[in-house]
Structures are given as C-alpha cells and as structure tokens.
Amino acid sequence: MSVNRRNFLRGAAGTLAAAGVLGSSRPAQAEGRGGGGDPDPATISVPFLGANQSGIYRPDFVQKASCFAAFRLLVDDRAGLQALLQTLTTHIQSLTEGSLVGSNPPRESEIGGLDSGVLGAQVPPDALTVTVGLGAGVFTDSYGLAAARPRGLTTMPVFSGDSPEPDWTGGDLVLQVCSNAPDSVHHALRDLTRATRGMMQLEWKILGFHSGPRPTGAPRNLFGYKDGIVNPAEDEGLVWIDKNSGQPDWAIGGTFMVVRLIRMLVEFWDRIGVPEQNAIIGRDRDSGAPLDGTDETDLPNYPADPDGAVIPLDAHIRLANPRTAETDRSRLLRRGYNYENFGMSRNGNAETGLIFCSYQQNIADQFEATQLRLAGEPMTDYIQPFGGGYFVVPPGVEQFGGYLGEGMFG
Amino acid sequence: MQRLAPATVLTTTTRVGTPLGAVAEQYRAYVGQKLTQLAADVAQLRAGLPGNDRSSAQRRWLAAQLTWQQVGAAYGSFGRLGAAIGGLASGLPRGVADPAFTGLHRIEYGLYSGERLPDLRGSVDRLAADVTALRAGLAKLPIVPTDMPIRCHEILEDALRDHLSGQDDYGSGMAYALTSADVLGTRVVLKELKPLIPAPVLGHSPYDQSKAALDRLDAALDATKVSGRWPDYRSLTKHQRQPVNGAIGAALEALYRIPSALGKVQ
C-alpha cells in the first residue's frame, strides 16, 4: 500500500490545479495522510491520459464506492465497436476530469440537459476512475478482431468450489467504476449507460464498498479481517503487459482483469469462533498480523514454521502467497470491494460478500496458479464464488483524441 | 418526464390555427379511425364469447388490444375513459379483483386465468360502452397541441415501463406484440410532425435519427418472432431480451429530442 499511496499523492498534487479550474475554493492541503490533512477527495481528479488506464495502480483508499458492471455488446460490426469505444472514452474522460458532460446551462435544444444533475450543476471529479475491460467475446471475426485476441483470454473456467450463476457470469465489456462516493459512482454509470444504450446492455451489475481503517491500516473484509495488506508494487513488473509478455503489441501497457463475485456465508462464519477463523485465514483478526507476528505489515516466516504449527499449512495467506522463489511471480494486484446486495438468499441468509478483482500480466501464471493452490482450503466452506469473468484491459489513452482499445484495430 | 414550459401550452390552446394545432387535429382524425376499428374488434370479441372457444377469444382480445395500442393513448391522455379501456390493476386496493379494474387488461386477465367465457360478458359489454362513449366525445376531447411532440417519446416510455417490465402482463405474454403496435402509433405521430421539425443542424436530424432508431427497434422486435409468431415474453431469457431493451432505449434517446427541436413551433 505504501508505494501506491506515494504514487497516488503525486497524482493528487498534480490535480490540485485542476480543482482550481473547477472553481473550488478549497485550499491545497498538506501531502500525506495524517500529516495535516488530505486533499478533499471531491477535488481529486485522477488524470485520464497516460500509458495505462488510471484506475488500476491507484490507491483505493479515497475510492470507497464502486460498481462493477458487465455488458453484452449489441453492436455487430467493427465500426459499431469503434463507435462504442470512442463514446465510452469521451465520456469517461469528461467524467474523471469533472467537467460537465452536457453544456451548462443546457442549450435550448436540450431541455433537461444531458447531465442527470445528481452531483449538482458543477460535477466534481470525486477521485473517479472508470476502468474498461474486454471479454473474450470481443475478439471474434464479427469485429475483425479474431487475430487480436490476447493469449490466455478465455471465458472464466469453473474452479473447484464454484457455483456459477449464468445471470452473474461473463460479459463482453466490463466497467469498474470507483469513486470517493456512491452518488458519484451512480452518476458516472448513469451517464455511460445513457450514452451507449443501443450499443450495449447490462449483463450484471454489483455495487461495492470499502471500509475505512478499523481502527488503522488496511480495510477489513466482511469476515472481519484486514484485506489487501500485501499488494505488489508497480515497479515489480507483475501487472502491466510489456513487450516480453508474448501478447499482441496493442496490449502493451494493458493488463488482465479477473473478477470473482464471492458470496460469503457470514452467518456460518460468525458461529465458528475466532481461534478457528484465525487458523483459516492465518492472521490475527484484531491486529491483522500473521499468526507469527505482532503487526499487520509483519512478514510471515514460513521457513521457521515448516509444519504449520503456528500458521497452518492450509491457512489462506499461506496458500495464496507461500513466499517462495517459485511462487513469487504469481503474485497479483488485488482491487476488491465488499458488497451487500438488496434482499436475501432463498434461505434467508444475507446476500453479501466480496467482489474479488485482481490485475495481472498473465491469468494462468498468476490468478489461476493462486486459485489452484487455494483449492480445497478450509475457507471453502464459508464462501461461494458465483460469478465474474476474465477481461483484458487495454492500455491507456496517451493523447487527446485517441480512444480505449484503438490499437486493437491495427 | 419533460414538459414544455406551461406558458407555451397556454398560448397554444387554439385548434387548427397553428401548425401544431393542425397536427393535433390530424391526430384526432387518426384516433377516430382507430376507435372505429376498436369498436369492431370489441364487437368481434363479444360475438365469439358464446362459442366458448378460448383461443379464438384470446386472438380477438389481442386484436383489440393492439388497435388500442396504436391509438397511442400515452400518459392518461384520454382521461377516465382511457383508464376504463386500457387501465391496469396497479394502485387498486383489491388488485385484479377490484371492480374498478375494467377494460382490455381485465378481459386479458379473465381469458388467461381460466375464467369462464360467459362470465366475461359483463366486462366486454362495459368495454364496448366505454369505447362508444370515447368515440362520441372525441370531437370535444381537449388535445393540447403542444402535447403532440411529447407523445413522440411518451408512447414508447409507456411501452418500456409497462410492457417490457412485464408489469402490464395479465397472462398473455404479448409484451412484444404490444410494443410493436406502440411503434406504429409513434410513427404516426412522428410522420405528422415531420414537416415542422427544423432542418438538420450539423447533419444531426432528430427526425432521421428517430426514424432510423425506430427501424432498428422494429428489426429487433421482429427478430424475436418464432415461425412468425410473437414469443411469450415471460419465457424469454435476459439474452433474448437485451436486443429489444437496447433498441428501445436508443429509440427513446433519439425521440426525446423531438419536443425540444420543436420548442419554438406552435
């Protein structure tokens, strides 16, 4: 997290000027968390232009709200897909910069305006990012893209323990909308779906939230455990597709996105007692420390505990990241959110859990390798993966006028 | 729902004296023809009840319902009689069992819930009387000229809200048939307004865009037919529904621009 935060603050400092352009009277505040105050998240504009899409290697601590929305394409040819990606790019850029999408005041010919008004007349940037991913269904002859399909981009296979529900699985295009506030996420998705109504339709949509530090450190998931403590730093080279990745040139600067919708059986979990929970996770619930440590950032010492006397061999953190030379390159960037859906399961249990989202250079070597190590872990009894998908995230747009995915079309 | 400013409405209560007034009168004549057809459809339905042929009665009900959809009676524009003819059970204390639930959907409910055909006689008689009353009052029915442009998208707003949500289905599953008839009704209004729609600005013609979007909606609807017949909407999967949902959304995003394009026309 620390590396992410430094990167982020550089971005934030660079955008305080943009906040001024928007007429904000809020003064630029001191850098760093707890060091005299953070910039008001409403004024943070995450730069859209760049080699990579900007919503991936950004710290999510100012993005407490999210929506993951997967769509089916209704466009049926190359020109239609290009128009869709151009429309999305234009709108995402406007939304992240905080400019008005329509004109203000609306021209007389646009009674009602083109903006929903949900965020008021001046749309704040609100630390919004919208990440666009494309599913395997995009890379077909209909769009002239069969040859552009990245290696390893398939539909998501069914893993041991999965209970896939068709209504929550797959999609040709995914949007990960993250922001400082739920109304800002709503505003962005509403704008994007309006602009693209005839071109794509929702397959599934789920809202996620991030908890704040309780009381400090990484946010807790709905099992009560600090989650996302360990994420690879950007310069470790585990996330972005590069020229050595064996992928089509257009994908360089992109990444692969894996979304897993994981129902958590919190009622059962709450009945098993903290010692058992700790053994399943491998961390202390209160402090977040590995069971052989005292602080959440302590590194577990597996060589000193070869038989799992302290941290069981099948504990989640030990299987997910054994911290060996062989598994080092299977680490991935997690960008997940908690969810709580409307209503309840048929059995009366809460519909709640984790929107697991990971970014990696290679799905098989990173996500799937990790997933296979976790097969049969004791936590399996308390979770039900039921949806999600595999997507490739195109590189960023480097120059104004370009659009996401432009390189695919050769 | 967007409305033109009240001041605009107040200044255009004349009948034929304005361009929109002329459109409203053309529309009144069109409604008159459709109500004549509706009266004939209802008479057919009534005549068939004693034969106790349920599927024939269902076909005759659908013919009447589709004629009514083509009238384009969006947003309660025909007042009490409109509600009596085409109203839903929603909002009624006893729902489908409420005596105030009358008209085409009440008959649909009876035909598809196993109600004895002779027992539907009262509902059909009542419908026939309401259609007669609406025809008789049509000449004096206030049609606000400035409502005509709004009707361009309101008819399909109703289709999206009521048919494609499944909320006005009382057993027939004919949401796409009804939506298709609504497209016809929308096309009539759009065609009447065409001469008044200003020339394209920067190549964007609200009329051309609307017409093209309606063509795509019709194509998406037609593609759902199986052997020339409308599918039972309630049995369709999400993937089967998405093309129509997308096409009607795109059509509405084009049609909603017509009222503002006509903002200065009276």
XYZ file of C-alpha atoms in Angstrom:
676
model
C 0.000 0.000 0.000
C 2.754 2.470 0.820
C 4.041 2.519 -2.723
C 0.540 3.025 -4.038
C -0.025 5.938 -1.741
C 3.099 7.721 -2.849
C 2.121 7.291 -6.473
C -1.316 8.486 -5.712
C -0.213 11.598 -3.911
C 1.911 12.608 -6.844
C -1.225 12.355 -8.918
C -3.243 14.295 -6.400
C -0.735 17.099 -6.173
C -0.794 17.363 -9.938
C -4.511 17.780 -9.970
C -4.973 20.380 -7.293
C -4.561 22.913 -10.064
C -7.387 21.231 -11.898
C -9.507 21.621 -8.805
C -8.805 25.341 -9.015
C -10.001 25.401 -12.602
C -13.267 23.966 -11.419
C -13.692 26.921 -9.131
C -13.119 25.086 -5.894
C -12.277 27.398 -3.073
C -10.745 24.585 -1.079
C -7.106 25.272 -0.357
C -4.460 22.815 -1.346
C -3.713 20.814 1.735
C -0.620 19.180 3.044
C 0.552 15.966 1.450
C 0.354 12.674 3.189
C -2.264 11.030 5.314
C -2.482 12.227 8.860
C 0.157 14.818 8.142
C -2.061 17.837 8.404
C -4.974 16.657 6.321
C -5.581 15.121 2.921
C -6.945 16.955 -0.070
C -10.716 16.834 -0.154
C -11.421 13.712 -2.221
C -14.151 15.585 -4.090
C -11.472 17.797 -5.665
C -9.138 14.974 -6.643
C -9.053 14.420 -10.364
C -7.253 11.262 -11.420
C -5.552 12.006 -14.749
C -7.178 10.079 -17.560
C -4.435 10.303 -20.185
C -1.465 8.008 -19.755
C 0.246 4.820 -20.837
C -2.015 2.740 -18.601
C -5.640 3.039 -17.591
C -5.600 5.089 -14.436
C -7.963 3.140 -12.187
C -5.635 0.198 -11.642
C -2.484 1.333 -9.900
C -4.259 3.910 -7.791
C -4.746 3.519 -4.120
C -8.329 2.791 -3.417
C -8.381 4.467 -0.028
C -10.095 7.521 -1.466
C -12.367 5.354 -3.574
C -14.750 3.961 -1.033
C -17.519 3.255 -3.514
C -17.524 1.142 -6.619
C -19.621 -0.520 -9.240
C -18.645 -3.450 -11.392
C -20.893 -3.636 -14.445
C -20.582 -6.158 -17.261
C -22.272 -5.644 -20.607
C -23.148 -7.594 -23.697
C -22.286 -5.863 -26.959
C -25.212 -5.094 -29.244
C -23.053 -3.544 -31.952
C -22.476 -6.106 -34.651
C -19.514 -4.854 -36.638
C -16.118 -3.233 -36.386
C -17.367 0.319 -36.954
C -20.012 -0.148 -34.282
C -17.479 -1.365 -31.747
C -15.163 1.522 -32.571
C -18.012 3.989 -32.086
C -18.835 2.397 -28.731
C -15.239 2.610 -27.500
C -14.945 6.200 -28.716
C -18.145 7.169 -26.919
C -17.010 5.491 -23.714
C -13.610 7.177 -23.901
C -15.054 10.652 -24.417
C -17.472 10.290 -21.547
C -15.008 8.670 -19.159
C -12.502 11.445 -19.790
C -15.100 14.123 -19.119
C -16.364 12.384 -16.010
C -12.936 11.869 -14.472
C -11.957 15.465 -15.151
C -15.134 16.645 -13.523
C -16.232 18.736 -16.432
C -19.863 18.827 -17.348
C -20.800 16.158 -19.834
C -23.501 18.312 -21.363
C -23.426 22.050 -21.725
C -24.249 24.270 -18.812
C -26.631 25.922 -18.931
C -28.155 23.430 -21.343
C -28.796 24.797 -24.776
C -32.419 25.453 -25.510
C -32.414 22.499 -27.851
C -31.518 20.220 -24.972
C -34.261 20.814 -22.477
C -33.414 18.889 -19.365
C -29.734 18.930 -20.255
C -27.567 15.952 -20.896
C -26.369 15.534 -17.348
C -28.529 13.939 -14.679
C -27.770 16.664 -12.162
C -27.220 14.059 -9.466
C -23.943 15.739 -8.473
C -25.237 19.270 -8.877
C -24.521 21.785 -11.598
C -20.756 21.530 -11.141
C -19.705 17.909 -11.380
C -16.787 17.296 -9.005
C -14.101 14.847 -10.152
C -14.521 12.972 -6.845
C -11.434 10.771 -7.412
C -13.426 8.910 -10.058
C -11.822 6.295 -12.263
C -13.534 4.096 -14.828
C -11.585 1.061 -15.967
C -12.680 -0.646 -19.184
C -12.064 -4.329 -19.802
C -12.962 -6.527 -22.768
C -14.066 -10.143 -22.631
C -13.157 -12.957 -24.991
C -16.401 -12.395 -26.934
C -14.991 -9.193 -28.404
C -12.192 -10.994 -30.209
C -14.226 -12.543 -32.994
C -14.451 -12.264 -36.754
C -17.573 -10.087 -36.476
C -15.355 -7.269 -35.278
C -12.339 -8.287 -37.335
C -10.532 -8.973 -34.078
C -10.087 -12.752 -34.037
C -6.349 -12.355 -34.621
C -6.007 -9.670 -31.959
C -7.155 -11.895 -29.100
C -4.637 -11.848 -26.269
C -3.154 -15.171 -25.333
C -4.897 -16.693 -22.323
C -8.061 -14.619 -22.590
C -10.867 -17.144 -22.332
C -14.169 -17.288 -20.574
C -13.626 -17.927 -16.871
C -13.360 -21.654 -16.168
C -15.243 -23.262 -13.308
C -12.925 -23.838 -10.375
C -13.344 -26.338 -7.593
C -15.949 -24.956 -5.215
C -17.514 -22.555 -7.737
C -21.290 -22.337 -8.127
C -21.558 -20.235 -11.285
C -24.864 -18.484 -11.902
C -25.368 -17.529 -15.582
C -27.021 -14.229 -14.633
C -23.835 -13.152 -12.852
C -21.200 -14.549 -15.166
C -19.341 -13.320 -18.225
C -19.833 -10.217 -20.332
C -18.189 -8.745 -23.417
C -17.209 -5.497 -21.738
C -16.771 -4.599 -18.098
C -16.676 -1.221 -16.392
C -15.097 -0.869 -12.969
C -16.294 2.478 -11.668
C -14.605 3.622 -8.454
C -15.003 6.899 -6.647
C -14.960 8.780 -3.423
C -18.730 8.495 -3.016
C -21.656 6.283 -4.044
C -23.544 9.142 -5.726
C -20.554 9.795 -7.929
C -20.415 6.135 -8.990
C -24.135 6.216 -9.735
C -23.728 9.423 -11.742
C -20.915 8.001 -13.849
C -22.639 4.714 -14.657
C -25.891 6.521 -15.458
C -24.077 8.801 -17.879
C -22.187 5.950 -19.537
C -25.227 3.705 -19.980
C -27.245 6.583 -21.388
C -24.590 7.384 -23.950
C -24.360 3.759 -25.101
C -27.919 2.454 -24.756
C -28.325 0.932 -28.188
C -24.732 -0.310 -28.296
C -24.562 -2.489 -25.205
C -26.825 -3.789 -22.458
C -26.100 -4.855 -18.911
C -25.298 -8.482 -18.176
C -24.808 -7.953 -14.455
C -24.024 -5.136 -12.078
C -22.897 -5.101 -8.485
C -22.102 -2.247 -6.113
C -19.152 -2.475 -3.753
C -17.942 -0.523 -0.780
C -14.649 -0.140 1.007
C -14.475 0.071 4.732
C -12.303 2.669 6.348
C -9.422 1.621 8.608
C -10.839 -0.153 11.695
C -9.084 1.299 13.565
C -5.937 1.571 11.460
C -4.251 0.002 8.461
C -5.834 -1.970 5.664
C -9.631 -2.053 5.455
C -11.446 -5.109 6.768
C -13.465 -7.504 4.668
C -16.788 -8.872 5.839
C -15.129 -11.776 7.652
C -13.652 -9.090 9.898
C -10.111 -9.480 8.567
C -7.825 -6.814 7.187
C -7.628 -7.495 3.463
C -5.329 -6.237 0.740
C -2.399 -5.822 3.102
C 0.034 -7.197 0.587
C -0.012 -5.962 -2.993
C 2.887 -5.960 -5.439
C 4.382 -2.563 -6.151
C 4.132 -1.266 -9.682
C 7.889 -1.479 -10.303
C 7.889 -5.210 -9.558
C 6.554 -5.648 -13.076
C 3.770 -8.105 -12.284
C 0.811 -6.199 -13.639
C 1.381 -4.403 -16.930
C 1.673 -6.369 -20.144
C 5.035 -5.498 -21.708
C 6.925 -6.415 -24.842
C 8.204 -9.597 -23.204
C 4.728 -10.838 -22.295
C 4.131 -12.637 -25.590
C 0.990 -10.624 -26.221
C -0.112 -8.640 -29.268
C 1.606 -5.251 -29.466
C -1.674 -3.404 -28.987
C -1.992 -4.881 -25.483
C 1.324 -3.487 -24.175
C 0.519 -1.202 -21.295
C -2.653 -3.123 -20.620
C -3.303 -5.887 -18.117
C -5.675 -8.747 -17.425
C -8.564 -8.302 -15.030
C -10.180 -11.154 -13.154
C -13.459 -10.504 -11.371
C -14.886 -13.087 -8.999
C -18.160 -12.500 -7.218
C -17.819 -14.406 -3.970
C -20.755 -14.815 -1.630
C -19.571 -15.036 1.986
C -21.611 -17.200 4.337
C -21.219 -14.773 7.192
C -23.894 -16.383 9.363
C -21.939 -19.649 9.488
C -18.623 -17.798 9.826
C -19.908 -15.941 12.884
C -20.665 -19.231 14.614
C -17.234 -20.840 14.451
C -15.192 -18.797 16.909
C -12.203 -16.534 16.459
C -9.428 -19.148 17.002
C -10.772 -21.246 14.143
C -11.234 -18.153 11.994
C -7.625 -17.152 12.676
C -6.395 -20.595 11.697
C -8.392 -20.496 8.455
C -7.019 -17.087 7.485
C -3.544 -17.311 9.052
C -3.801 -13.863 10.608
C -4.941 -12.469 13.934
C -8.368 -10.948 13.461
C -7.845 -7.949 15.742
C -4.400 -6.798 14.649
C -4.228 -8.208 11.140
C -0.752 -9.589 11.931
C 0.295 -13.012 10.633
C -0.128 -15.520 13.459
C 3.656 -15.498 13.991
C 3.863 -11.695 14.143
C 2.547 -8.687 16.010
C 1.813 -6.109 13.333
C -0.238 -6.333 10.135
C 2.772 -5.448 7.996
C 4.981 -8.142 9.558
C 6.054 -10.797 7.083
C 5.175 -14.379 7.999
C 8.259 -16.575 8.480
C 7.238 -19.849 6.857
C 10.718 -21.421 6.838
C 10.690 -21.159 10.643
C 7.299 -22.917 10.741
C 7.680 -25.789 8.235
C 4.977 -27.972 9.796
C 2.404 -25.222 10.190
C 2.436 -25.283 13.974
C 1.792 -21.529 14.109
C 0.369 -20.722 10.694
C -1.369 -23.867 9.401
C -0.110 -25.148 6.061
C -3.599 -24.715 4.622
C -4.189 -21.219 6.001
C -5.459 -18.830 3.344
C -2.498 -16.459 3.391
C -0.024 -19.308 3.263
C -1.621 -20.981 0.249
C -2.323 -17.711 -1.555
C 1.244 -16.472 -1.197
C 3.711 -19.106 0.048
C 6.512 -16.546 -0.342
C 8.816 -18.920 -2.156
C 11.002 -18.183 -5.144
C 8.778 -20.420 -7.291
C 5.574 -18.600 -6.362
C 6.960 -15.073 -6.310
C 5.897 -14.287 -9.870
C 2.345 -15.488 -9.246
C 1.545 -12.539 -7.036
C -1.160 -10.189 -8.325
C -2.670 -6.778 -7.632
C -5.948 -7.001 -5.753
C -8.519 -4.250 -6.094
C -11.597 -5.788 -4.462
C -14.636 -4.405 -2.690
C -17.164 -5.684 -0.183
C -20.737 -5.974 -1.411
C -24.132 -6.178 0.185
C -26.998 -6.749 -2.229
C -30.684 -5.990 -1.938
C -32.823 -8.653 -0.438
C -31.616 -12.015 0.798
C -30.886 -15.554 -0.300
C -33.734 -18.039 -0.528
C -32.621 -19.475 2.773
C -32.878 -16.107 4.477
C -29.134 -15.526 4.672
C -27.631 -12.181 3.764
C -26.558 -11.652 0.130
C -23.143 -10.325 0.963
C -19.523 -10.977 0.262
C -16.526 -9.908 -1.762
C -16.131 -8.562 -5.268
C -12.689 -10.038 -5.830
C -10.834 -8.143 -8.511
C -7.249 -8.793 -9.487
C -4.944 -7.346 -12.111
C -2.074 -9.356 -13.549
C 0.165 -9.711 -16.551
C -0.809 -13.331 -17.119
C -4.005 -15.020 -15.961
C -2.687 -18.589 -15.985
C 0.608 -17.871 -14.248
C -0.807 -15.553 -11.603
C -4.541 -15.727 -10.877
C -5.057 -19.348 -11.891
C -1.866 -20.536 -10.214
C -3.015 -18.878 -6.995
C -6.538 -20.210 -7.356
C -5.296 -23.767 -7.867
C -3.157 -23.557 -4.717
C -6.250 -22.458 -2.777
C -8.399 -25.383 -3.976
C -9.878 -27.167 -1.008
C -8.623 -24.669 1.588
C -10.676 -24.690 4.818
C -12.180 -21.302 3.899
C -14.039 -23.056 1.064
C -16.841 -23.961 3.449
C -17.627 -20.306 4.074
C -17.618 -18.895 0.551
C -19.494 -19.466 -2.708
C -17.982 -17.964 -5.865
C -20.984 -17.413 -8.154
C -19.984 -15.039 -10.930
C -17.499 -12.707 -12.587
C -15.310 -13.057 -15.639
C -11.973 -12.683 -17.381
C -11.178 -9.471 -19.229
C -8.256 -7.805 -20.939
C -7.776 -4.165 -20.002
C -6.477 -2.186 -22.978
C -3.645 0.260 -22.370
C -4.391 3.867 -21.548
C -5.070 6.676 -23.983
C -1.912 8.747 -24.241
C -3.142 11.606 -26.380
C -6.341 13.553 -26.535
C -8.434 12.263 -29.416
C -7.370 8.662 -29.023
C -9.690 6.031 -27.633
C -9.507 2.942 -25.453
C -8.775 -0.167 -27.488
C -7.839 1.817 -30.599
C -4.681 -0.233 -31.099
C -6.639 -3.482 -31.472
C -7.972 -2.379 -34.804
C -4.483 -2.211 -36.280
C -40.987 13.434 -17.839
C -40.035 16.631 -19.502
C -42.749 19.112 -20.275
C -42.622 22.302 -22.228
C -42.967 25.396 -20.137
C -46.583 25.984 -19.031
C -46.580 29.399 -20.699
C -46.049 27.707 -24.050
C -49.028 25.444 -23.502
C -51.309 28.295 -22.510
C -50.653 30.183 -25.699
C -51.484 27.262 -27.964
C -54.972 26.203 -26.997
C -56.319 27.162 -30.375
C -57.296 24.309 -32.638
C -56.334 24.438 -36.266
C -54.927 27.932 -36.255
C -51.340 26.899 -35.555
C -49.023 24.319 -37.108
C -49.163 22.099 -34.020
C -52.905 22.664 -33.805
C -53.214 21.246 -37.315
C -51.144 18.226 -36.290
C -53.387 17.697 -33.265
C -56.462 17.699 -35.491
C -54.837 15.230 -37.894
C -54.148 13.058 -34.891
C -57.760 13.394 -33.713
C -58.904 12.089 -37.080
C -56.452 9.197 -36.829
C -57.713 8.324 -33.354
C -61.248 8.401 -34.684
C -60.365 5.773 -37.301
C -58.627 3.611 -34.728
C -61.562 3.822 -32.314
C -63.904 2.740 -35.096
C -61.649 -0.242 -35.617
C -61.547 -0.865 -31.862
C -65.341 -0.885 -31.676
C -65.380 -3.514 -34.440
C -62.696 -5.562 -32.653
C -64.673 -5.499 -29.404
C -67.851 -6.497 -31.228
C -65.986 -9.498 -32.669
C -64.756 -10.467 -29.228
C -68.261 -10.166 -27.820
C -69.799 -12.202 -30.625
C -67.369 -15.046 -30.033
C -67.927 -15.498 -26.300
C -70.957 -17.836 -26.528
C -68.956 -20.221 -28.713
C -66.734 -20.865 -25.696
C -63.573 -21.027 -27.853
C -60.907 -19.666 -25.561
C -58.035 -19.444 -28.029
C -60.269 -17.665 -30.532
C -61.341 -15.220 -27.804
C -57.680 -14.669 -26.903
C -56.850 -13.834 -30.528
C -59.774 -11.411 -30.715
C -58.746 -9.781 -27.459
C -55.205 -9.330 -28.807
C -56.529 -7.713 -31.993
C -58.473 -5.212 -29.874
C -55.546 -4.594 -27.540
C -53.197 -3.912 -30.472
C -55.663 -1.491 -32.036
C -55.805 0.330 -28.708
C -52.006 0.477 -28.513
C -51.884 2.083 -31.942
C -54.093 4.888 -30.658
C -51.067 5.880 -28.621
C -53.036 6.810 -25.544
C -49.946 7.618 -23.563
C -49.861 9.119 -20.139
C -53.571 9.145 -19.474
C -54.362 11.396 -22.396
C -57.941 10.090 -22.625
C -58.815 10.646 -19.007
C -61.342 8.483 -17.188
C -62.469 6.624 -20.302
C -58.875 5.903 -21.264
C -58.310 4.316 -17.860
C -61.553 2.348 -18.129
C -60.487 0.946 -21.515
C -56.766 0.404 -21.069
C -56.105 0.722 -17.329
C -54.138 -1.635 -15.113
C -54.918 -3.168 -11.738
C -51.975 -1.446 -10.092
C -52.995 1.046 -7.439
C -56.372 -0.587 -6.884
C -56.957 -1.814 -3.321
C -58.127 -5.263 -4.428
C -55.841 -5.541 -7.447
C -57.199 -7.736 -10.231
C -60.295 -8.456 -8.110
C -61.142 -4.777 -7.789
C -64.376 -3.748 -9.503
C -62.545 -0.671 -10.828
C -60.244 -2.943 -12.858
C -62.021 -2.880 -16.216
C -61.320 -2.929 -19.909
C -58.883 -4.750 -22.139
C -56.474 -5.904 -19.442
C -59.325 -7.108 -17.216
C -60.512 -9.240 -20.104
C -56.946 -10.463 -20.729
C -56.792 -11.488 -17.079
C -60.034 -13.445 -17.362
C -59.055 -15.114 -20.632
C -55.696 -16.302 -19.309
C -56.687 -17.221 -15.745
C -59.366 -19.719 -16.711
C -62.383 -17.506 -16.043
C -65.477 -18.896 -17.810
C -66.057 -17.059 -21.072
C -69.734 -16.347 -20.398
C -68.648 -14.684 -17.151
C -66.568 -12.198 -19.174
C -69.667 -10.925 -20.947
C -70.143 -8.128 -18.426
C -66.567 -6.905 -18.841
C -66.824 -6.942 -22.633
C -70.149 -5.098 -22.575
C -68.647 -2.490 -20.306
C -65.654 -2.124 -22.633
C -67.944 -1.729 -25.644
C -69.887 1.010 -23.830
C -66.686 2.829 -22.836
C -65.369 2.726 -26.407
C -68.690 4.085 -27.657
C -68.533 6.902 -25.114
C -64.965 7.773 -26.060
C -65.873 7.883 -29.757
C -68.851 10.086 -29.004
C -66.727 12.502 -27.002
C -63.714 12.510 -29.279
C -64.684 15.661 -31.179
C -64.765 17.628 -27.932
C -61.803 15.919 -26.305
C -59.173 18.528 -25.468
C -55.972 17.616 -27.298
C -53.319 20.116 -26.284
C -51.305 20.782 -29.451
C -48.038 21.131 -27.579
C -48.544 17.633 -26.159
C -48.112 16.193 -29.643
C -44.287 16.407 -29.708
C -44.109 14.919 -26.211
C -46.219 11.994 -27.390
C -43.365 11.091 -29.738
C -41.495 9.520 -26.867
C -44.233 9.061 -24.264
C -45.877 6.217 -26.159
C -42.663 4.187 -26.029
C -41.875 5.367 -22.493
C -45.116 3.583 -21.569
C -44.048 0.513 -23.549
C -40.720 0.386 -21.731
C -42.281 0.989 -18.338
C -45.322 -1.251 -18.638
C -44.778 -3.897 -21.325
C -41.060 -4.588 -21.159
C -41.059 -4.645 -17.363
C -43.801 -7.271 -17.532
C -45.950 -5.101 -15.273
C -48.976 -4.894 -17.569
C -48.983 -8.569 -18.453
C -52.147 -10.243 -17.202
C -51.386 -13.640 -18.661
C -50.919 -13.260 -22.415
C -47.139 -12.739 -22.567
C -47.716 -10.417 -25.537
C -45.371 -7.604 -24.467
C -43.575 -7.550 -27.825
C -46.808 -7.535 -29.814
C -47.976 -4.527 -27.784
C -44.621 -2.778 -28.113
C -44.690 -3.303 -31.868
C -48.120 -1.665 -32.029
C -46.761 1.213 -29.941
C -44.013 1.705 -32.517
C -46.721 2.036 -35.178
C -48.502 4.653 -33.066
C -45.244 6.523 -32.553
C -44.524 6.501 -36.271
C -47.925 8.087 -36.964
C -47.222 10.995 -34.602
C -43.665 11.394 -35.890
C -44.832 11.455 -39.508
C -47.433 14.104 -38.757
C -44.824 16.259 -37.053
C -42.191 15.780 -39.735
C -42.947 18.971 -41.702
C -42.491 21.034 -38.543
C -39.152 19.606 -37.440
C -36.394 22.096 -38.223
C -33.705 21.334 -40.748
C -30.776 19.304 -39.520
C -28.150 21.143 -37.530
C -24.629 19.962 -38.286
C -26.017 16.928 -40.024
C -27.929 15.740 -36.951
C -31.543 15.379 -37.909
C -33.733 14.428 -34.955
C -36.302 13.104 -37.401
C -33.880 10.912 -39.352
C -32.238 9.658 -36.177
C -35.624 8.831 -34.655
C -36.829 7.067 -37.768
C -33.645 5.028 -38.042
C -33.864 4.104 -34.359
C -37.498 3.009 -34.784
C -36.465 0.881 -37.770
C -33.828 -0.816 -35.615
C -36.376 -1.355 -32.847
C -38.789 -2.967 -35.282
C -35.991 -5.184 -36.573
C -35.067 -6.225 -33.028
C -38.716 -6.982 -32.247
C -39.243 -8.950 -35.457
C -36.124 -10.999 -34.760
C -37.804 -12.414 -31.648
C -40.646 -13.994 -33.624
C -40.706 -17.744 -33.843
C -42.332 -19.045 -37.044
C -43.931 -15.638 -37.494
C -45.463 -15.600 -34.018
C -44.622 -13.394 -31.073
C -42.875 -15.241 -28.250
C -44.315 -15.450 -24.750
C -42.400 -12.558 -23.209
C -42.384 -14.142 -19.779
C -40.388 -17.120 -21.020
C -37.569 -15.100 -22.590
C -34.084 -15.096 -21.120
C -32.033 -11.998 -20.419
C -30.029 -12.619 -23.574
C -33.198 -12.808 -25.640
C -34.484 -9.549 -24.136
C -31.291 -7.461 -24.413
C -31.510 -6.535 -28.127
C -35.018 -5.103 -27.741
C -34.128 -3.377 -24.466
C -31.139 -1.759 -26.143
C -33.072 -0.776 -29.260
C -35.972 0.805 -27.395
C -33.508 2.681 -25.177
C -31.714 4.038 -28.227
C -35.034 4.973 -29.852
C -36.128 6.889 -26.761
C -32.802 8.726 -26.595
C -33.486 9.919 -30.147
C -37.213 10.621 -29.765
C -36.842 12.702 -26.616
C -35.076 15.323 -28.717
C -38.151 15.916 -30.882
C -40.016 18.090 -28.336
C -37.059 20.388 -27.809
C -36.383 20.536 -31.554
C -39.980 21.741 -31.872
C -39.700 24.034 -28.861
C -40.461 27.193 -30.805
C -43.194 25.735 -33.003
C -46.808 26.331 -32.022
